[in-house]
């Protein structure tokens, strides 16, 4: 079957997406948990040497009531740093002089809300895949403090983030949930929690009160941690904490029993305002435990102790007299029980050690050889000896010394057990990972073997269907099915493929077999063709140019860099280096073409078509197409800068240096990565409240420049819509208070800008509709190239307008520079120097990747600007929010790919050029994805697998999904111009 290389590449990428999805399903499996114990399982008895203990019951609760005040994104310096002293005076008083214990709790990545809530309540370490489940939290079936409290008859009330309601359905006697994803709101989302507070505090019909405040996190997403709104929100939280604490103290005077107030954060906040990664600002959270039961000596200063966030679950269980969650890897915070009797302290320490040792026994086969388990046995011996002496009423000093020794040993044991369990590696689904890797590598092999045909004269492929019905296919399928049965019957751990229905699993194995047969068939045909070429060699004048070497070396160097965690964290430096080197290479080529003329002009990669034209003539039943004739004519025509006038020639010589200057300016706009992300940049300077006037002027000039750069090729209707839409963008930013406006007397009257944003969306949809209408018109009526290209440019201008709306004001220069570079490259480099489709595609791909990082993105999840997903929305709507967030994140690659389609559509042989571009784009995206899948499999036990490699794996998977959508778009545009190309061939 004869198929265009663009459609073939699009199909390959779609299959590769399925392979990557299968690999991710194996790499991020659902965490395997041991079988739960019966709910009525008795507590472990107190150890005793030579006899049985008389204490077999669980100790009574330490506190009558517990209030958990969770402030989203409360990083440690907001409480214990200068901001805490300034904006949270009452909390600072409790830390320094009150009956409280302060801690810095370390949260493990991913630092997003749902996994952190699970860690706080279960004490376990959620899997990294929970960063995806965070969008729609399923019910939590794992043993946790909330479930234990409900089973014990505790009455629990909750107000705040509805993630809790999804995790713990039917657990609360009263609740009011608010969505956590509508980040534009930082007032009502907290007011909805506080409005219930006075009524609940006056009532005595509850045992646990949970309050989850979201406003601080939302301010961080909107403005960052340096925003003046942060101080106001911290002051608001401080006043609420004071109300709760004073109410509990007054109630304790009447009830004569202590209560516990817990102030904590689920995660921190990066310097850009996001979270999700593993920087210190994101993992260090504040934890404050306040109770009248805590003893404190006058004048005593206790600096915050560093603990793990998972320790809170065991602490809450001990405080409420509940069993510690079975899968908890934390140790309860000992200062909570320091005021209790020594025997009770040892009893609680023993229960925690027993729980951890049971978990260690269920997870590690050779648990007896673990250091923590050996220490646990020593602790039990010491504890048993102490209990024996205690029951015999021996000397008090001997009991005190021996008890202190046993307590110290228990604390060391708990630390060793907790570290051993926390450092346990994930249980990967190796079978799914291997099958997914095989699919990805087979697709890459197909693309690489198809390069000669794809870059040939017609840009079409002979896709053999006979291997799908051959004996080899059936033999391979039977072998894979037999292997599948063996793996599924012998595997001890969970396998995703083994749990699929047999028709689905069979379809996956059939796909693997078909791809393998296709690879072997293509390889065989390539070998036969090479033999024919040796018998009838065709003359070839093609040679490698410096640009060709740069493209191959840059692609190979980038792939190799993915094997090092430092290069992944600082990947933006790789792309900055590549585009800078590309600019220097283009400058060298421009100067050589200008001063040396055509005789010294290097042959470019697309002219390899001449070699394949010779191949076609050497083979039987092949003809030269009209596209090939056009390529020959292009090769004979001048390809230097001689056709340009004096001023245009000067611009062509200066363009690479101007582009290099733009790239250098953009590098200073947004610091990203890890090593230098904390350093101030132009973006921080512009977003500070002191420079709002400068930001307003820059935003206005940027919007004017966007209109000037885009409007020239738009239709008249789209041109007017674009102007009004860009005006609406500025009105939206003025309404939200980011920029100043002449019609606004002061900046206090700010809103969410919902009406203004929707005003812009109307024009975006209108421009897209006009563009798509013109494209369909060119296909149905064969209206010719101008109608199709104008329609394509209208679609492109609509995407530019949407990007301008979603970008923050200080990032608008990124969009301007992107459009400016595209204009200069088109007018002064690609067309005068006659770069072919393959080279132009590579340049678009490289610049698209560089602009992904120029936006301020990185391979950390914290840099994803989720506030873009709520522009124009007054409530959380999942599908639009996810689309807008994804588009804003990948706006750079999408706009450059869209410009590539527009550029090639103006070429005389646009059909074959688009097909080649689609193929090259798919190949460029598949190479790093395939290499990274192999690297991650090999490095799955690396120290930074969850903090560095896993986020990058998610980014690569998402980028491949975007590539699949772009390739499908390439193919659709190619089909839209099929009638025009057919008319050209007939005329030829």
mmCIF file of N, CA, C and O in Angstrom, residues 130-201:
data_model
loop_
_atom_site.group_PDB
_atom_site.id
_atom_site.type_symbol
_atom_site.label_atom_id
_atom_site.label_comp_id
_atom_site.label_asym_id
_atom_site.label_seq_id
_atom_site.Cartn_x
_atom_site.Cartn_y
_atom_site.Cartn_z
ATOM 1 N N UNK A 130 0.582 9.548 41.705
ATOM 2 C CA UNK A 130 -0.482 10.311 42.353
ATOM 3 C C UNK A 130 -0.509 11.757 41.900
ATOM 4 O O UNK A 130 -1.495 12.462 42.139
ATOM 5 N N UNK A 131 0.565 12.232 41.258
ATOM 6 C CA UNK A 131 0.539 13.588 40.730
ATOM 7 C C UNK A 131 -0.490 13.698 39.612
ATOM 8 O O UNK A 131 -1.069 14.761 39.380
ATOM 9 N N UNK A 132 -0.752 12.590 38.907
ATOM 10 C CA UNK A 132 -1.787 12.572 37.875
ATOM 11 C C UNK A 132 -3.161 12.377 38.518
ATOM 12 O O UNK A 132 -4.138 13.035 38.152
ATOM 13 N N UNK A 133 -3.234 11.490 39.502
ATOM 14 C CA UNK A 133 -4.508 11.253 40.187
ATOM 15 C C UNK A 133 -4.962 12.464 40.992
ATOM 16 O O UNK A 133 -6.109 12.531 41.431
ATOM 17 N N UNK A 134 -4.075 13.413 41.207
ATOM 18 C CA UNK A 134 -4.424 14.603 41.958
ATOM 19 C C UNK A 134 -5.576 15.359 41.311
ATOM 20 O O UNK A 134 -6.313 16.077 41.980
ATOM 21 N N UNK A 135 -5.751 15.211 39.989
ATOM 22 C CA UNK A 135 -6.815 15.906 39.288
ATOM 23 C C UNK A 135 -8.183 15.343 39.629
ATOM 24 O O UNK A 135 -9.177 16.054 39.582
ATOM 25 N N UNK A 136 -8.244 14.074 39.947
ATOM 26 C CA UNK A 136 -9.529 13.451 40.290
ATOM 27 C C UNK A 136 -9.260 12.365 41.329
ATOM 28 O O UNK A 136 -9.072 11.201 40.991
ATOM 29 N N UNK A 137 -9.247 12.754 42.591
ATOM 30 C CA UNK A 137 -8.806 11.861 43.661
ATOM 31 C C UNK A 137 -9.792 10.725 43.879
ATOM 32 O O UNK A 137 -10.986 10.972 44.103
ATOM 33 N N UNK A 138 -9.333 9.473 43.836
ATOM 34 C CA UNK A 138 -10.218 8.352 44.166
ATOM 35 C C UNK A 138 -10.317 8.175 45.676
ATOM 36 O O UNK A 138 -9.538 8.753 46.445
ATOM 37 N N UNK A 139 -11.268 7.367 46.101
ATOM 38 C CA UNK A 139 -11.428 7.103 47.533
ATOM 39 C C UNK A 139 -10.194 6.372 48.062
ATOM 40 O O UNK A 139 -9.649 5.484 47.413
ATOM 41 N N UNK A 140 -9.762 6.750 49.253
ATOM 42 C CA UNK A 140 -8.581 6.163 49.865
ATOM 43 C C UNK A 140 -8.982 4.891 50.611
ATOM 44 O O UNK A 140 -9.717 4.939 51.606
ATOM 45 N N UNK A 141 -8.501 3.745 50.139
ATOM 46 C CA UNK A 141 -8.818 2.461 50.757
ATOM 47 C C UNK A 141 -7.745 2.014 51.742
ATOM 48 O O UNK A 141 -7.960 1.069 52.493
ATOM 49 N N UNK A 142 -6.608 2.676 51.722
ATOM 50 C CA UNK A 142 -5.508 2.310 52.613
ATOM 51 C C UNK A 142 -5.829 2.708 54.050
ATOM 52 O O UNK A 142 -6.537 3.694 54.305
ATOM 53 N N UNK A 143 -5.328 1.937 54.997
ATOM 54 C CA UNK A 143 -5.542 2.224 56.414
ATOM 55 C C UNK A 143 -5.029 3.618 56.743
ATOM 56 O O UNK A 143 -3.915 3.990 56.372
ATOM 57 N N UNK A 144 -5.849 4.402 57.457
ATOM 58 C CA UNK A 144 -5.493 5.784 57.742
ATOM 59 C C UNK A 144 -6.119 6.243 59.042
ATOM 60 O O UNK A 144 -6.978 5.554 59.624
ATOM 61 N N UNK A 145 -5.709 7.399 59.515
ATOM 62 C CA UNK A 145 -6.163 7.926 60.800
ATOM 63 C C UNK A 145 -7.642 8.268 60.756
ATOM 64 O O UNK A 145 -8.377 8.017 61.728
ATOM 65 N N UNK A 146 -8.126 8.840 59.647
ATOM 66 C CA UNK A 146 -9.536 9.233 59.557
ATOM 67 C C UNK A 146 -10.434 8.011 59.642
ATOM 68 O O UNK A 146 -11.450 8.003 60.365
ATOM 69 N N UNK A 147 -10.080 6.956 58.912
ATOM 70 C CA UNK A 147 -10.879 5.732 58.960
ATOM 71 C C UNK A 147 -10.838 5.101 60.346
ATOM 72 O O UNK A 147 -11.870 4.622 60.866
ATOM 73 N N UNK A 148 -9.677 5.090 60.981
ATOM 74 C CA UNK A 148 -9.552 4.545 62.333
ATOM 75 C C UNK A 148 -10.393 5.350 63.329
ATOM 76 O O UNK A 148 -11.048 4.779 64.214
ATOM 77 N N UNK A 149 -10.376 6.670 63.176
ATOM 78 C CA UNK A 149 -11.158 7.500 64.089
ATOM 79 C C UNK A 149 -12.652 7.269 63.913
ATOM 80 O O UNK A 149 -13.403 7.198 64.899
ATOM 81 N N UNK A 150 -13.090 7.138 62.672
ATOM 82 C CA UNK A 150 -14.517 6.872 62.432
ATOM 83 C C UNK A 150 -14.913 5.507 63.004
ATOM 84 O O UNK A 150 -15.985 5.348 63.600
ATOM 85 N N UNK A 151 -14.039 4.494 62.824
ATOM 86 C CA UNK A 151 -14.334 3.162 63.365
ATOM 87 C C UNK A 151 -14.382 3.173 64.885
ATOM 88 O O UNK A 151 -15.102 2.367 65.494
ATOM 89 N N UNK A 152 -13.621 4.082 65.507
ATOM 90 C CA UNK A 152 -13.616 4.180 66.969
ATOM 91 C C UNK A 152 -14.757 5.025 67.502
ATOM 92 O O UNK A 152 -14.840 5.256 68.722
ATOM 93 N N UNK A 153 -15.641 5.496 66.634
ATOM 94 C CA UNK A 153 -16.785 6.282 67.074
ATOM 95 C C UNK A 153 -16.514 7.763 67.206
ATOM 96 O O UNK A 153 -17.348 8.487 67.762
ATOM 97 N N UNK A 154 -15.398 8.243 66.682
ATOM 98 C CA UNK A 154 -15.090 9.669 66.756
ATOM 99 C C UNK A 154 -15.954 10.421 65.737
ATOM 100 O O UNK A 154 -16.167 9.967 64.615
ATOM 101 N N UNK A 155 -16.421 11.580 66.141
ATOM 102 C CA UNK A 155 -17.198 12.445 65.244
ATOM 103 C C UNK A 155 -16.249 13.453 64.599
ATOM 104 O O UNK A 155 -15.610 14.243 65.297
ATOM 105 N N UNK A 156 -16.185 13.411 63.262
ATOM 106 C CA UNK A 156 -15.214 14.202 62.512
ATOM 107 C C UNK A 156 -15.962 15.228 61.671
ATOM 108 O O UNK A 156 -16.920 14.888 60.965
ATOM 109 N N UNK A 157 -15.508 16.470 61.718
ATOM 110 C CA UNK A 157 -16.074 17.563 60.924
ATOM 111 C C UNK A 157 -14.960 18.107 60.031
ATOM 112 O O UNK A 157 -13.819 18.258 60.470
ATOM 113 N N UNK A 158 -15.322 18.410 58.787
ATOM 114 C CA UNK A 158 -14.316 18.902 57.834
ATOM 115 C C UNK A 158 -14.866 20.079 57.048
ATOM 116 O O UNK A 158 -16.017 20.082 56.607
ATOM 117 N N UNK A 159 -13.990 21.090 56.825
ATOM 118 C CA UNK A 159 -14.281 22.220 55.938
ATOM 119 C C UNK A 159 -13.017 22.543 55.146
ATOM 120 O O UNK A 159 -11.925 22.623 55.722
ATOM 121 N N UNK A 160 -13.179 22.710 53.853
ATOM 122 C CA UNK A 160 -12.026 23.093 53.047
ATOM 123 C C UNK A 160 -11.948 22.344 51.731
ATOM 124 O O UNK A 160 -12.977 22.050 51.103
ATOM 125 N N UNK A 161 -10.736 22.031 51.333
ATOM 126 C CA UNK A 161 -10.448 21.421 50.034
ATOM 127 C C UNK A 161 -11.240 20.122 49.865
ATOM 128 O O UNK A 161 -11.145 19.199 50.680
ATOM 129 N N UNK A 162 -12.003 20.042 48.774
ATOM 130 C CA UNK A 162 -12.859 18.877 48.556
ATOM 131 C C UNK A 162 -12.061 17.607 48.264
ATOM 132 O O UNK A 162 -12.648 16.528 48.171
ATOM 133 N N UNK A 163 -10.734 17.713 48.150
ATOM 134 C CA UNK A 163 -9.913 16.511 48.008
ATOM 135 C C UNK A 163 -10.144 15.568 49.185
ATOM 136 O O UNK A 163 -10.168 14.343 49.016
ATOM 137 N N UNK A 164 -10.324 16.122 50.364
ATOM 138 C CA UNK A 164 -10.595 15.296 51.556
ATOM 139 C C UNK A 164 -11.921 14.546 51.416
ATOM 140 O O UNK A 164 -12.012 13.366 51.808
ATOM 141 N N UNK A 165 -12.920 15.206 50.870
ATOM 142 C CA UNK A 165 -14.231 14.572 50.709
ATOM 143 C C UNK A 165 -14.148 13.421 49.719
ATOM 144 O O UNK A 165 -14.806 12.383 49.883
ATOM 145 N N UNK A 166 -13.312 13.576 48.667
ATOM 146 C CA UNK A 166 -13.130 12.496 47.694
ATOM 147 C C UNK A 166 -12.324 11.346 48.284
ATOM 148 O O UNK A 166 -12.609 10.174 48.011
ATOM 149 N N UNK A 167 -11.305 11.683 49.080
ATOM 150 C CA UNK A 167 -10.483 10.629 49.680
ATOM 151 C C UNK A 167 -11.222 9.874 50.770
ATOM 152 O O UNK A 167 -11.029 8.664 50.952
ATOM 153 N N UNK A 168 -12.059 10.591 51.534
ATOM 154 C CA UNK A 168 -12.742 9.977 52.688
ATOM 155 C C UNK A 168 -14.249 10.188 52.571
ATOM 156 O O UNK A 168 -14.852 10.942 53.347
ATOM 157 N N UNK A 169 -14.895 9.543 51.602
ATOM 158 C CA UNK A 169 -16.348 9.698 51.475
ATOM 159 C C UNK A 169 -17.075 9.029 52.653
ATOM 160 O O UNK A 169 -16.668 7.975 53.135
ATOM 161 N N UNK A 170 -18.115 9.684 53.131
ATOM 162 C CA UNK A 170 -18.967 9.172 54.222
ATOM 163 C C UNK A 170 -18.196 9.019 55.536
ATOM 164 O O UNK A 170 -18.584 8.206 56.380
ATOM 165 N N UNK A 171 -17.119 9.772 55.697
ATOM 166 C CA UNK A 171 -16.365 9.725 56.949
ATOM 167 C C UNK A 171 -16.694 10.897 57.869
ATOM 168 O O UNK A 171 -16.435 10.816 59.071
ATOM 169 N N UNK A 172 -17.257 11.963 57.327
ATOM 170 C CA UNK A 172 -17.468 13.174 58.112
ATOM 171 C C UNK A 172 -18.945 13.321 58.454
ATOM 172 O O UNK A 172 -19.819 13.134 57.608
ATOM 173 N N UNK A 173 -19.210 13.676 59.708
ATOM 174 C CA UNK A 173 -20.602 13.914 60.113
ATOM 175 C C UNK A 173 -21.099 15.253 59.572
ATOM 176 O O UNK A 173 -22.304 15.487 59.457
ATOM 177 N N UNK A 174 -20.166 16.125 59.244
ATOM 178 C CA UNK A 174 -20.516 17.418 58.652
ATOM 179 C C UNK A 174 -19.323 17.890 57.826
ATOM 180 O O UNK A 174 -18.177 17.783 58.264
ATOM 181 N N UNK A 175 -19.581 18.422 56.635
ATOM 182 C CA UNK A 175 -18.478 18.882 55.797
ATOM 183 C C UNK A 175 -18.979 19.923 54.803
ATOM 184 O O UNK A 175 -20.169 20.019 54.505
ATOM 185 N N UNK A 176 -18.039 20.699 54.295
ATOM 186 C CA UNK A 176 -18.303 21.669 53.236
ATOM 187 C C UNK A 176 -17.031 21.764 52.407
ATOM 188 O O UNK A 176 -16.026 22.324 52.850
ATOM 189 N N UNK A 177 -17.062 21.175 51.215
ATOM 190 C CA UNK A 177 -15.869 21.119 50.383
ATOM 191 C C UNK A 177 -15.846 22.221 49.335
ATOM 192 O O UNK A 177 -16.887 22.606 48.792
ATOM 193 N N UNK A 178 -14.662 22.739 49.061
ATOM 194 C CA UNK A 178 -14.460 23.735 48.011
ATOM 195 C C UNK A 178 -13.380 23.230 47.059
ATOM 196 O O UNK A 178 -12.435 22.554 47.490
ATOM 197 N N UNK A 179 -13.498 23.554 45.773
ATOM 198 C CA UNK A 179 -12.537 23.058 44.801
ATOM 199 C C UNK A 179 -11.183 23.722 45.009
ATOM 200 O O UNK A 179 -11.086 24.912 45.314
ATOM 201 N N UNK A 180 -10.139 22.945 44.839
ATOM 202 C CA UNK A 180 -8.774 23.449 45.030
ATOM 203 C C UNK A 180 -8.146 23.911 43.733
ATOM 204 O O UNK A 180 -7.048 24.470 43.753
ATOM 205 N N UNK A 181 -8.812 23.710 42.601
ATOM 206 C CA UNK A 181 -8.185 23.975 41.309
ATOM 207 C C UNK A 181 -8.508 25.363 40.762
ATOM 208 O O UNK A 181 -7.874 25.796 39.809
ATOM 209 N N UNK A 182 -9.466 26.052 41.340
ATOM 210 C CA UNK A 182 -9.788 27.388 40.851
ATOM 211 C C UNK A 182 -8.872 28.381 41.562
ATOM 212 O O UNK A 182 -9.209 29.001 42.558
ATOM 213 N N UNK A 183 -7.657 28.522 41.016
ATOM 214 C CA UNK A 183 -6.604 29.254 41.715
ATOM 215 C C UNK A 183 -6.782 30.765 41.628
ATOM 216 O O UNK A 183 -6.063 31.506 42.316
ATOM 217 N N UNK A 184 -7.694 31.257 40.791
ATOM 218 C CA UNK A 184 -7.897 32.700 40.730
ATOM 219 C C UNK A 184 -8.576 33.237 41.983
ATOM 220 O O UNK A 184 -8.534 34.441 42.236
ATOM 221 N N UNK A 185 -9.190 32.375 42.760
ATOM 222 C CA UNK A 185 -9.902 32.799 43.962
ATOM 223 C C UNK A 185 -9.046 32.505 45.187
ATOM 224 O O UNK A 185 -8.666 31.361 45.429
ATOM 225 N N UNK A 186 -8.726 33.527 45.953
ATOM 226 C CA UNK A 186 -7.976 33.331 47.194
ATOM 227 C C UNK A 186 -8.679 33.974 48.395
ATOM 228 O O UNK A 186 -8.082 34.087 49.466
ATOM 229 N N UNK A 187 -9.919 34.398 48.215
ATOM 230 C CA UNK A 187 -10.664 34.987 49.326
ATOM 231 C C UNK A 187 -11.872 34.129 49.706
ATOM 232 O O UNK A 187 -11.965 33.640 50.834
ATOM 233 N N UNK A 188 -12.766 33.914 48.757
ATOM 234 C CA UNK A 188 -13.972 33.141 49.062
ATOM 235 C C UNK A 188 -13.638 31.706 49.446
ATOM 236 O O UNK A 188 -14.333 31.100 50.261
ATOM 237 N N UNK A 189 -12.575 31.170 48.858
ATOM 238 C CA UNK A 189 -12.225 29.785 49.131
ATOM 239 C C UNK A 189 -11.864 29.590 50.601
ATOM 240 O O UNK A 189 -12.043 28.498 51.160
ATOM 241 N N UNK A 190 -11.358 30.639 51.257
ATOM 242 C CA UNK A 190 -11.069 30.576 52.691
ATOM 243 C C UNK A 190 -12.242 31.061 53.530
ATOM 244 O O UNK A 190 -12.464 30.558 54.645
ATOM 245 N N UNK A 191 -12.974 32.020 53.011
ATOM 246 C CA UNK A 191 -14.154 32.490 53.741
ATOM 247 C C UNK A 191 -15.172 31.371 53.907
ATOM 248 O O UNK A 191 -15.888 31.306 54.926
ATOM 249 N N UNK A 192 -15.261 30.477 52.919
ATOM 250 C CA UNK A 192 -16.192 29.352 53.021
ATOM 251 C C UNK A 192 -15.828 28.407 54.155
ATOM 252 O O UNK A 192 -16.672 27.655 54.645
ATOM 253 N N UNK A 193 -14.558 28.405 54.545
ATOM 254 C CA UNK A 193 -14.122 27.587 55.675
ATOM 255 C C UNK A 193 -14.366 28.319 56.988
ATOM 256 O O UNK A 193 -14.915 27.764 57.941
ATOM 257 N N UNK A 194 -13.977 29.581 57.034
ATOM 258 C CA UNK A 194 -14.025 30.345 58.283
ATOM 259 C C UNK A 194 -15.456 30.628 58.724
ATOM 260 O O UNK A 194 -15.717 30.755 59.929
ATOM 261 N N UNK A 195 -16.390 30.719 57.802
ATOM 262 C CA UNK A 195 -17.765 31.069 58.172
ATOM 263 C C UNK A 195 -18.416 30.022 59.065
ATOM 264 O O UNK A 195 -19.394 30.315 59.754
ATOM 265 N N UNK A 196 -17.884 28.801 59.073
ATOM 266 C CA UNK A 196 -18.434 27.751 59.936
ATOM 267 C C UNK A 196 -17.759 27.721 61.313
ATOM 268 O O UNK A 196 -18.207 26.992 62.192
ATOM 269 N N UNK A 197 -16.660 28.486 61.461
ATOM 270 C CA UNK A 197 -15.769 28.260 62.598
ATOM 271 C C UNK A 197 -16.428 28.573 63.932
ATOM 272 O O UNK A 197 -16.394 27.744 64.864
ATOM 273 N N UNK A 198 -17.003 29.754 64.079
ATOM 274 C CA UNK A 198 -17.574 30.146 65.375
ATOM 275 C C UNK A 198 -18.670 29.185 65.818
ATOM 276 O O UNK A 198 -18.753 28.809 67.005
ATOM 277 N N UNK A 199 -19.497 28.788 64.896
ATOM 278 C CA UNK A 199 -20.592 27.877 65.231
ATOM 279 C C UNK A 199 -20.062 26.531 65.709
ATOM 280 O O UNK A 199 -20.560 25.970 66.696
ATOM 281 N N UNK A 200 -19.043 26.007 65.041
ATOM 282 C CA UNK A 200 -18.508 24.693 65.398
ATOM 283 C C UNK A 200 -17.759 24.744 66.725
ATOM 284 O O UNK A 200 -17.869 23.824 67.549
ATOM 285 N N UNK A 201 -16.994 25.811 66.949
ATOM 286 C CA UNK A 201 -16.215 25.903 68.191
ATOM 287 C C UNK A 201 -17.106 26.014 69.421
ATOM 288 O O UNK A 201 -16.697 25.600 70.516
#
